[in-house]
XYZ file of C-alpha atoms in Angstrom:
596
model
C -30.512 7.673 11.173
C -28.084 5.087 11.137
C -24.443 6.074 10.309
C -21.434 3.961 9.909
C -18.019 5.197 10.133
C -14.791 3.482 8.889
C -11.122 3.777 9.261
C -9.699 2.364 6.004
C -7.175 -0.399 6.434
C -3.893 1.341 5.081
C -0.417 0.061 6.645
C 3.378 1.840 5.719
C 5.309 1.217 8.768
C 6.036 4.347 9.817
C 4.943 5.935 12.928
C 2.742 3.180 13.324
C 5.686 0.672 14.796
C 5.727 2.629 17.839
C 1.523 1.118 18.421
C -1.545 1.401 16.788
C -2.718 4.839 17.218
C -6.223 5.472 17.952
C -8.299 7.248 15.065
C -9.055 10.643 17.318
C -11.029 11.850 14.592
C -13.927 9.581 14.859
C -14.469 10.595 18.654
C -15.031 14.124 17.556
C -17.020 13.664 14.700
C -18.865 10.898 16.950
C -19.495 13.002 19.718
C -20.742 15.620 17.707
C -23.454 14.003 16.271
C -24.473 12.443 19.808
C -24.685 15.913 21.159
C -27.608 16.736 18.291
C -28.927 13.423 19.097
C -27.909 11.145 16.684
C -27.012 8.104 18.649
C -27.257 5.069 16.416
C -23.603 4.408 15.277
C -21.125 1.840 14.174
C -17.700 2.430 14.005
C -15.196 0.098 11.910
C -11.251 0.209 12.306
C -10.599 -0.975 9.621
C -6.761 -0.434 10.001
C -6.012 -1.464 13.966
C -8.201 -4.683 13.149
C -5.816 -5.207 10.200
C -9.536 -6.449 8.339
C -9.233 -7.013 4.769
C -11.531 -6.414 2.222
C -13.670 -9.441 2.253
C -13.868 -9.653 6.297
C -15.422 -5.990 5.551
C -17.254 -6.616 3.130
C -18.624 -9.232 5.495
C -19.584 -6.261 8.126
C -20.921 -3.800 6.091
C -23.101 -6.501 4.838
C -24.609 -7.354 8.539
C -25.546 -3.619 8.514
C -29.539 -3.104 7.657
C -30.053 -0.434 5.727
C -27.701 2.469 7.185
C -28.282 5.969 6.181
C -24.626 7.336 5.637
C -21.356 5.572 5.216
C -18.668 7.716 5.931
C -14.701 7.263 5.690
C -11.694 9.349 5.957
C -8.586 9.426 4.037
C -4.672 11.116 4.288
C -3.402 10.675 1.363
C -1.393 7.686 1.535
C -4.861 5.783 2.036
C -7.233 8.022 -0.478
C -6.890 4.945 -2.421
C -8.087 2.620 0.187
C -10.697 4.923 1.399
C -11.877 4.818 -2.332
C -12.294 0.979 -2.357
C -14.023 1.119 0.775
C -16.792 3.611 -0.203
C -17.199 1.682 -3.482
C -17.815 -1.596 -1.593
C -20.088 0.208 0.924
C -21.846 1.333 -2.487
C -22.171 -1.821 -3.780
C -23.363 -3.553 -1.083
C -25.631 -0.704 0.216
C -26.762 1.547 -3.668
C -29.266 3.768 -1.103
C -26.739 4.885 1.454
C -25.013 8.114 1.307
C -21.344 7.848 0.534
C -18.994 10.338 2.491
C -15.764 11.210 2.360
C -13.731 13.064 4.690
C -9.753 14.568 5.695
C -6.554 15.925 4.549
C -6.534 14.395 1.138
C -9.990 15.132 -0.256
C -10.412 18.086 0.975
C -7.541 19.496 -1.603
C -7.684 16.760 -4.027
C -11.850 16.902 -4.202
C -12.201 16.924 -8.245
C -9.732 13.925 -8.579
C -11.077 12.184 -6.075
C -14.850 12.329 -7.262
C -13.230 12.131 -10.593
C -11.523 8.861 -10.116
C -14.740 7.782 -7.528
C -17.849 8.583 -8.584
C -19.392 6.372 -6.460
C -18.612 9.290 -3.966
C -21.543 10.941 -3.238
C -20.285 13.803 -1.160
C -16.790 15.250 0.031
C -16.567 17.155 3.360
C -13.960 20.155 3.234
C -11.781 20.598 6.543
C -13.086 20.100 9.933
C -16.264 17.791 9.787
C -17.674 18.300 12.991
C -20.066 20.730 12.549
C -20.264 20.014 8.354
C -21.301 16.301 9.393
C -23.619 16.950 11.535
C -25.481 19.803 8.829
C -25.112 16.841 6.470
C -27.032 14.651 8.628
C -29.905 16.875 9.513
C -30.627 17.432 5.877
C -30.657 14.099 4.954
C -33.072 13.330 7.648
C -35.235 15.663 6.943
C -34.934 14.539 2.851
C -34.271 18.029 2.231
C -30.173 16.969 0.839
C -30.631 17.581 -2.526
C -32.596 20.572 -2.798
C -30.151 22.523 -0.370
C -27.097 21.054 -0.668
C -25.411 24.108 -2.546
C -26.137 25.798 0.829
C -24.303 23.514 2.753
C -20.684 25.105 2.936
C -17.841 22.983 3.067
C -18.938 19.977 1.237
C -18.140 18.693 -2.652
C -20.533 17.136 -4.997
C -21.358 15.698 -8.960
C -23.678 18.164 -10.411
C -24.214 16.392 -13.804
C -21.045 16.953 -15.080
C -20.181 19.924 -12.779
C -18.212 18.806 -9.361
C -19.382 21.875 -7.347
C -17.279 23.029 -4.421
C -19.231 25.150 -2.065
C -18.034 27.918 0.330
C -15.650 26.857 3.291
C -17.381 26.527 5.880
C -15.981 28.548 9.319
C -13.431 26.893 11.450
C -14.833 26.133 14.250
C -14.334 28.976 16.799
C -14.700 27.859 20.196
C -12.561 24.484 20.696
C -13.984 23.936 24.237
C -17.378 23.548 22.436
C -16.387 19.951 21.419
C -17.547 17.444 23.070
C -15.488 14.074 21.869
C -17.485 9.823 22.245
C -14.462 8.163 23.335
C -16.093 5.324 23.943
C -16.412 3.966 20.173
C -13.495 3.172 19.881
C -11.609 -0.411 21.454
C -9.227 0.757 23.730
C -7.664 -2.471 24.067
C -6.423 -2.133 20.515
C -4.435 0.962 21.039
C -0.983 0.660 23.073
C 2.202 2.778 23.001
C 5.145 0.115 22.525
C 7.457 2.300 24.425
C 5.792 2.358 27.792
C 3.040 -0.593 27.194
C 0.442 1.685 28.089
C -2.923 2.405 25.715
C -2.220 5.797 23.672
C -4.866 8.721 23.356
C -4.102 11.285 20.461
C -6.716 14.290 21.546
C -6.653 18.029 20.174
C -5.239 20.646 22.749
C -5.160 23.014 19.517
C -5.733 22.907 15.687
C -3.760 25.052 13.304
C -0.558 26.300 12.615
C 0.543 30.047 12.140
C 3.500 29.173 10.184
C 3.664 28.793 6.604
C 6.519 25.857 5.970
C 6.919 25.474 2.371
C 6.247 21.551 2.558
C 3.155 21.324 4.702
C -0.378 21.717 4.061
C -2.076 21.882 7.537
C -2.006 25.464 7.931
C -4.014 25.625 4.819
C -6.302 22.963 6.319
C -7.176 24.514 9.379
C -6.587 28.182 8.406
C -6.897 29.606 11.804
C -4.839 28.862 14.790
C -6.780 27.849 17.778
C -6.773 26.606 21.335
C -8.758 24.945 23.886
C -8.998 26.131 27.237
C -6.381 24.268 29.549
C -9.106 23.476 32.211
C -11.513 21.294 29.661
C -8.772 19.973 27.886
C -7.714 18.421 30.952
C -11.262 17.432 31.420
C -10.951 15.818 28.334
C -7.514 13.832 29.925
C -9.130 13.133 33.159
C -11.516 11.735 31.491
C -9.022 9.335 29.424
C -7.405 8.314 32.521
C -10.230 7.557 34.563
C -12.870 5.749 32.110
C -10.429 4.540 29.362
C -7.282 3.608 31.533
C -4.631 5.665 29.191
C -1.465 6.078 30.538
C 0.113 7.994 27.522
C -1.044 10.809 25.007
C 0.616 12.435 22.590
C -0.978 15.347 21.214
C -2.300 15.722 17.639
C -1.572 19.650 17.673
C 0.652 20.854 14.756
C 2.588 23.201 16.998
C 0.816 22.621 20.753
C 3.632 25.721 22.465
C 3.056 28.193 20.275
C 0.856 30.171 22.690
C 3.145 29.812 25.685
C 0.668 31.309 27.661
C -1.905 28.763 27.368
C 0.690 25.914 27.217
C 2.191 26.889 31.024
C -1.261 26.599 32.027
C -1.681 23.249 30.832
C 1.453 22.036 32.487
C 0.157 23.876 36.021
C -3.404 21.950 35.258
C -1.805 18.949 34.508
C 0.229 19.102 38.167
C -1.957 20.066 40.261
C -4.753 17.227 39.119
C -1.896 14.562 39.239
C -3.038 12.143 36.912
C -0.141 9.892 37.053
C 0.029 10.463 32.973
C 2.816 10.625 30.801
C 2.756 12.569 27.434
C 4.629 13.911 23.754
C 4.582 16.372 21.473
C 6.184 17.704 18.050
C 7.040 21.814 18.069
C 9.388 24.041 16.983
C 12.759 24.422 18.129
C 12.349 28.147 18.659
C 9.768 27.386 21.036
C 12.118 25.120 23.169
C 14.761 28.118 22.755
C 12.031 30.559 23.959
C 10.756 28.255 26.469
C 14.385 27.533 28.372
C 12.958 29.083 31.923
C 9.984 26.667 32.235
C 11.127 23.344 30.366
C 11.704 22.201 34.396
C 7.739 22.916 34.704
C 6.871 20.913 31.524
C 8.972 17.661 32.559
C 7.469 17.945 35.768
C 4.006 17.997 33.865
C 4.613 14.751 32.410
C 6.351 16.129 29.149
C 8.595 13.380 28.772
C 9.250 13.174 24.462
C 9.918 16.441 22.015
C 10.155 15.666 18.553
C 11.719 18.642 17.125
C 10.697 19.878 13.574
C 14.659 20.300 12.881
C 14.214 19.036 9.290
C 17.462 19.655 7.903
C 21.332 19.732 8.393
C 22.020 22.203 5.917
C 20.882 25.912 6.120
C 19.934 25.967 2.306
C 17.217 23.639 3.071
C 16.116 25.528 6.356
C 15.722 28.291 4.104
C 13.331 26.300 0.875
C 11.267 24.615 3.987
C 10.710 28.191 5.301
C 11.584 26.915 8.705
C 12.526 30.231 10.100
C 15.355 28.202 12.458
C 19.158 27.665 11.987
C 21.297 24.124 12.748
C 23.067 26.513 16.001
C 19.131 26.565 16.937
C 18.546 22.954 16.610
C 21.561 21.268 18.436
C 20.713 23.961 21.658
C 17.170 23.181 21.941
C 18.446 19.235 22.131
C 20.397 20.071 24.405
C 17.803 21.978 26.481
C 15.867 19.099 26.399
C 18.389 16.097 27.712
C 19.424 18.572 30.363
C 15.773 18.824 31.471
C 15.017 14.843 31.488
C 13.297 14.865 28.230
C 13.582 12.653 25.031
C 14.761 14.897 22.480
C 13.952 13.194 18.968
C 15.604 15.317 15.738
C 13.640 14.631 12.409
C 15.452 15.051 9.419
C 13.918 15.046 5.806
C 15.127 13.072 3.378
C 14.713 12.980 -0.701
C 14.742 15.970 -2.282
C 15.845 16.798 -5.914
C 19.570 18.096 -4.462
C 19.962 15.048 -2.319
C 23.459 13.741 -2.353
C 24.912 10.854 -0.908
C 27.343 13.879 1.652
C 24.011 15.460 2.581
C 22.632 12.176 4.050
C 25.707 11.213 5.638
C 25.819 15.059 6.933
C 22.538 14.410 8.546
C 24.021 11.536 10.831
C 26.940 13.232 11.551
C 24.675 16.118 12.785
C 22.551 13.756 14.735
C 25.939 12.303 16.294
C 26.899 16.086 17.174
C 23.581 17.394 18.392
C 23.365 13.768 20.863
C 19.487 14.054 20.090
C 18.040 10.569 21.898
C 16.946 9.808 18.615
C 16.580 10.182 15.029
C 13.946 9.792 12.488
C 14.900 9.994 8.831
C 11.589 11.226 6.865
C 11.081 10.639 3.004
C 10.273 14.197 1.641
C 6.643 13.488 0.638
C 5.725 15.961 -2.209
C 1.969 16.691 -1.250
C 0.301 17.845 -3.988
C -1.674 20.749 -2.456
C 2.089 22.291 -0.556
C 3.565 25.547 -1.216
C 6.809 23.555 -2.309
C 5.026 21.427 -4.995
C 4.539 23.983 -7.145
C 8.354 24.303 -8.000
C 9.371 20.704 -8.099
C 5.994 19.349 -10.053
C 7.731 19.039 -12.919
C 10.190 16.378 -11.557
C 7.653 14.049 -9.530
C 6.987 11.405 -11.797
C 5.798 9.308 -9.089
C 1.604 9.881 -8.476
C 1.118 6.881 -6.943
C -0.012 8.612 -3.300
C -0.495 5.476 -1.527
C 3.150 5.227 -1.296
C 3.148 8.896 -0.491
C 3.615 7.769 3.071
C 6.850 9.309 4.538
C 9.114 5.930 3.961
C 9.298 5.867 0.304
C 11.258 7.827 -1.995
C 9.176 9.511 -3.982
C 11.333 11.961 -5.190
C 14.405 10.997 -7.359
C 17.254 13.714 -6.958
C 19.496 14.650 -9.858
C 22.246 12.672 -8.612
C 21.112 9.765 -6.851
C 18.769 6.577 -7.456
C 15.956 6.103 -5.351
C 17.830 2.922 -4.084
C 20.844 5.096 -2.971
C 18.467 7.683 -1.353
C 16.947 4.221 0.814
C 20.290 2.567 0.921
C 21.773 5.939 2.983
C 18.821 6.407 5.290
C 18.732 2.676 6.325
C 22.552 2.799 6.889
C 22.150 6.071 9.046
C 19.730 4.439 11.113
C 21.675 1.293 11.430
C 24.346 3.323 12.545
C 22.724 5.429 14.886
C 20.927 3.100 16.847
C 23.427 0.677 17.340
C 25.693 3.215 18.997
C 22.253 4.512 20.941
C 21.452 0.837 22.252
C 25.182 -0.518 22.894
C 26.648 2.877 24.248
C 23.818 5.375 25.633
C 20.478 3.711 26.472
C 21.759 1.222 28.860
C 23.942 3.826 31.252
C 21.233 6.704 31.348
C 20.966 7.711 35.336
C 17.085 8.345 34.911
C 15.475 5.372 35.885
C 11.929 6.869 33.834
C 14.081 7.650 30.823
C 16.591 4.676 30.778
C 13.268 2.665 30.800
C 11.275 4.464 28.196
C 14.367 4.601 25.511
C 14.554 0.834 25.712
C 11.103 0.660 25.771
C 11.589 2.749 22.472
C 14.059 0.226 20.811
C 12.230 -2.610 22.106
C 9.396 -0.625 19.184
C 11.959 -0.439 16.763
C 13.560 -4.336 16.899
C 9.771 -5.321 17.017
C 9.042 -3.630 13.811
C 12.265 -4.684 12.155
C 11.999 -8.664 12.799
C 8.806 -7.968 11.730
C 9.644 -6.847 8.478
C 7.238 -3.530 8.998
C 9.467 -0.820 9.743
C 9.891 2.007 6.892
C 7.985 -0.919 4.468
C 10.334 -2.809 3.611
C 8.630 -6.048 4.033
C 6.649 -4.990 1.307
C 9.011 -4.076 -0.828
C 11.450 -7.350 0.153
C 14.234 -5.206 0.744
C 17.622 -6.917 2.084
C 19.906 -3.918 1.412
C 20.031 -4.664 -1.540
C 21.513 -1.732 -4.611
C 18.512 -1.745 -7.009
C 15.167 -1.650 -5.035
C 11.582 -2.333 -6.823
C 9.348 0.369 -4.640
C 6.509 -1.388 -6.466
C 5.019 1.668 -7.719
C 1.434 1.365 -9.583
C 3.202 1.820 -13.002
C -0.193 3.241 -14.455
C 0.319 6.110 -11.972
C 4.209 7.022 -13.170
C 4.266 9.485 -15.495
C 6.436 9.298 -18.454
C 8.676 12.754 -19.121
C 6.458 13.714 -21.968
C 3.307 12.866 -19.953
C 4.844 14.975 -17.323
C 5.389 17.934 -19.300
C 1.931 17.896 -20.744
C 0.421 17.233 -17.248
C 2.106 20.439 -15.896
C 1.524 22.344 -18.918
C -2.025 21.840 -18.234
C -2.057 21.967 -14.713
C -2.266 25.724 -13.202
C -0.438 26.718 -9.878
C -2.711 27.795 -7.153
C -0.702 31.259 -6.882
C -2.258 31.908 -10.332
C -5.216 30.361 -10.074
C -7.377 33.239 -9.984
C -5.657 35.783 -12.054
C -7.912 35.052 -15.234
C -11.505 34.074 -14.634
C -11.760 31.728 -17.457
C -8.736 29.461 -16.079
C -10.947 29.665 -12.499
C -13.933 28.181 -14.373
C -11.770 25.132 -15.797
C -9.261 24.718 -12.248
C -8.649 20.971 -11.551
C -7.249 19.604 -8.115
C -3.374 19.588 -8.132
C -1.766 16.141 -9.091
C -2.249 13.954 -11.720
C -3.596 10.339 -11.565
C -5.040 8.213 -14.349
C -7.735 10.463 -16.828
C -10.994 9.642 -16.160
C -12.759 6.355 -18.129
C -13.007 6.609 -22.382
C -16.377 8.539 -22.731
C -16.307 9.822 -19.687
C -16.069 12.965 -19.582
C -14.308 15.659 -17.543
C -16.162 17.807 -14.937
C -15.627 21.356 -14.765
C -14.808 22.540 -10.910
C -17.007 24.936 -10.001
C -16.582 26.806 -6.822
C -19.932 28.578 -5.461
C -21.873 30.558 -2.806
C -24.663 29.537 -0.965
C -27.793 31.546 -2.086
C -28.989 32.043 1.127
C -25.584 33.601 1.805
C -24.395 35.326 -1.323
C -24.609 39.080 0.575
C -21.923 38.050 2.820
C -19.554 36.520 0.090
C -16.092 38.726 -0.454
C -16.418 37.769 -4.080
C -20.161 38.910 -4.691
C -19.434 41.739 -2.723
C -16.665 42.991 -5.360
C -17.541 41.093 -8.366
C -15.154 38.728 -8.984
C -14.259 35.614 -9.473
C -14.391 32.925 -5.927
C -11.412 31.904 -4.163
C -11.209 28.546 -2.686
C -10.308 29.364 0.482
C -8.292 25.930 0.725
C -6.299 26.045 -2.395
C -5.177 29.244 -1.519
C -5.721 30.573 1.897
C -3.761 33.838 1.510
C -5.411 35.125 -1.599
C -9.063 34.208 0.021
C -7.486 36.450 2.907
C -7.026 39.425 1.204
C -10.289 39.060 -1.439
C -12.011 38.708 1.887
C -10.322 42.566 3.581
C -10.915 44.157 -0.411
C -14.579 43.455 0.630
C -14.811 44.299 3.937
C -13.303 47.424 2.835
C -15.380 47.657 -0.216
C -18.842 47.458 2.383
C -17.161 49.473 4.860
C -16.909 52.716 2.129
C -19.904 51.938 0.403
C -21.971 51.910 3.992
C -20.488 55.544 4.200
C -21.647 56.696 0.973
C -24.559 59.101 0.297
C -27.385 57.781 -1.834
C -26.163 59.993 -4.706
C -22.449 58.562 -4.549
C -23.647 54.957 -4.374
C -25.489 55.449 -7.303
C -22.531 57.098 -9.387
C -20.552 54.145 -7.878
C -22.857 51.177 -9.317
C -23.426 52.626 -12.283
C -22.393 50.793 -14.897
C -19.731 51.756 -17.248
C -19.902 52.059 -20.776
């Protein structure tokens, strides 16, 4: 079986003018299929490479006969990913086409809507889904079983069929990452020159913020053992020569437990390794006795999750924190030797021109180290989307990448919304370099802060930072974003779109709309006579006994598109079997009997 695996070339300049960050996901899925035995294995990055489309075209075309092509996508680069899959299709018609992450996962009908040359989607985490995927098609049994593969998406003539999630995966010490496929010379953190790992202490998030989709992704919270993910470190250190890792966890303290442990792993192997994370500020508040222990670990950057100056918007991100909250966990941090970064979102519909000057004065008050100004990104498959659909005109998701405004709010352009951030940063980092970095006592921090503005002058002579090479913008009042135009929606198409478009909450409240759900978002309609698949989301046969919605007789939940309903279908039936196990033969009859 030969698989190839590609990392589609998508650039925005956000967190990506710190260093090219290495693509953690292809380790895992990588060293999952080595562990079944499946060794043969290319992997392409695209993206660190910087390869265009006809350099790539060039290496997929040196590739004799592979088996499965495979690419993920966030979705900023679903696009991308797209074109890459339909060159890979092109160049090799036989080869199964793959499609993985964040983006597809939610956004499966568009997607093979839009892509048909898509053969297959994989739902959420891929390890284990890959590696069923693979095993079928080697033993040519794919299409005859493929609607008992869970997890996975799929044409079915004019069906695209959406079978069962498959189970997170329970036991993260059971993975079993291939560093080694990827070039480790491509992959340094700016800041401290050093090459940059990104590995999993955790996946999930038990917090439901308004604006975020990775709880729904991952759906359970869970954590590694501290001992073998330290392994995993060591093993970083020692065959890859990292010197910095930040971790890919949404929320890595939330079991304080296991995170102390870390730390006290972390000491006493002395790796000589430096590290970051992004948490909550309630864990820094919680965590005030041991932040000594976690600097000593090698905890040297926090980037806080503070999101907002005002309260009101605390309260519609469902951040469960307060601004008090945020300016004493920055505090906690700088008086423990740590980088304490603040991250405000920017852009939505009750923007003003006060609120983002409000966020710099707060950033001035709270004396964070620094300051990132995010463009609210309106992900089509968040909580939040469903009350300000009506008012993103803007479906073009490759600029949904955290730098553009997507959003325009009710009283500002999006050239004013750009115009305030860039000032705010201007601003704030002149002060930072002229008046602060220079004259901190801490050799290690002094060193790493202008380490981290050496990043940011890089970027910006560049002309990469927040994109605005692309968009040639010289501060200029009226700013082309360079939107695909065929992918803004006019307010009459808007209004029809949502008319049409069901919210997830409701999704399932009328079986005939659950026969006819499409993905969230819009995006062009498919080709003239094409026509549209109906979504159909299904049990595996060989499984149907244990399904919540066979077991009570109603219509499936997609357990990504809405998590919480899923939840409780799933306890109706486990309480439906647990009284129907208790019933007498005579009962059980009376109870299945059907009514006239």
């Amino acid at each position: 079986m030969r698989i190839v695996l590609i990392h589609p070339n998508y650039h925005s300049g956000g967190a990506e003018i710190a260093g090219n960050w290495p693509p953690a996901w292809v380790a895992y899925l990588a060293g999952a299929l080595k562990k079944h035995g499946y060794n043969d294995l290319r992997f392409i990055d695209a993206m660190s490479n910087d390869i265009d489309d006809q350099t790539l075209a060039q290496l997929l075309a040196e590739e004799d006969s592979p088996d499965i092509i495979g690419c993920t996508c966030i979705t900023p680069s679903i696009y991308k990913a797209q074109d890459t899959l339909q060159m890979a299709k092109k160049l090799h018609p036989n080869a199964v086409t793959m499609l993985g992450g964040t983006h597809s996962t939610f956004m499966f009908k568009q997607v093979l809507t839009e892509a048909p040359w898509i053969d297959y989607i994989v739902r959420g985490e891929g390890e284990e889904i890959l590696v069923n995927m693979v095993k079928a098609i080697e033993e040519g049994r794919l299409e005859r079983d493929r609607h008992r593969i869970r997890g996975i998406a799929f044409h079915n003539g004019t069906e695209v069929v959406a079978t069962p999630a498959h189970e997170p995966i329970k036991n993260l010490d059971s993975l079993s990452p291939d560093w080694s496929v990827l070039e480790w010379d491509k992959y340094i953190y700016v800041p401290t020159g050093q090459r940059v790992a990104i590995p999993n202490f955790a996946r999930g998030c038990p917090f439901t913020c308004s604006f975020c989709s990775q709880w729904k992704f991952w759906r359970s919270y869970r954590a590694r053992t501290p001992k073998n993910f330290v392994d995993e470190i060591e093993t970083l250190v020692k065959d890859h020569d990292v010197g910095f890792f930040i971790l890919a966890d949404e929320e890595p303290t939330i079991n304080r437990e296991k995170f102390i442990a870390l730390c006290e792993e972390l000491i006493e192997r002395d790796l000589g390794i430096t590290w970051g994370i992004n948490t909550r500020v309630t864990d820094i508040l919680r965590d005030e006795d041991v932040l000594p222990l976690y600097r000593k670990a090698g905890l040297v950057h926090v980037s806080l999750g503070t999101e907002a100056s005002a309260q009101l918007n605390l309260e519609l991100f469902r951040k469960e924190t307060t601004v008090a909250q945020n300016k004493k966990a920055i505090k906690l941090l700088r008086d423990n030797g740590m980088v304490a970064e603040a991250q405000f979102i920017i852009g939505l519909d009750n923007e003003t021109p006060e609120s983002i000057e409000d966020t710099f004065k707060w950033a001035m008050d709270w004396e964070c180290d620094m300051a990132n100004w995010i463009m609210y990104t309106p992900w089509p498959f968040s909580d939040l989307f469903e009350d300000l659909a009506d008012k993103v005109e803007v479906r073009d998701y490759a600029r949904y990448n955290f730098v553009t405004p997507i959003m325009k709010p009710e009283n500002m352009t999006r050239s004013e919304v750009l115009n305030g951030v860039m000032k705010n940063y201007r601003r704030f980092y002149m002060r930072r370099s002229l008046l602060s970095y220079p004259w901190i006592k801490d050799s290690f921090k002094r060193k790493y802060m202008m380490g981290c503005l050496k990043a940011a002058l890089k970027s910006g002579f560049e002309r990469r930072f927040y994109d605005l090479g692309r968009i040639n913008y010289w501060g200029q009042k009226d700013v082309d974003f360079k939107f695909d135009e065929s992918r803004v929606l006019s307010e009459d198409e808007l209004v029809q779109l949502n008319a049409r478009r069901e919210k997830v909450s409701s999704i399932y409240h009328d079986p005939s709309v659950h026969a006819k759900v499409a993905a969230c978002g819009g995006g062009p309609e498919p080709p003239a006579g094409v026509a549209k698949p109906t979504v159909r989301v299904e049990a595996a046969d060989d499984e149907a006994w244990m399904d919540p919605a066979v077991i009570l007789g109603e219509e499936r939940i997609d357990e990504f598109f809405d998590p919480r309903g899923f939840a409780r279908q799933r306890m109706r039936a486990k309480r439906q079997s647990a009284r129907l196990i208790t019933m007498s033969d005579e009962e059980l009859d009376r109870e299945t009997q059907p009514t006239s």
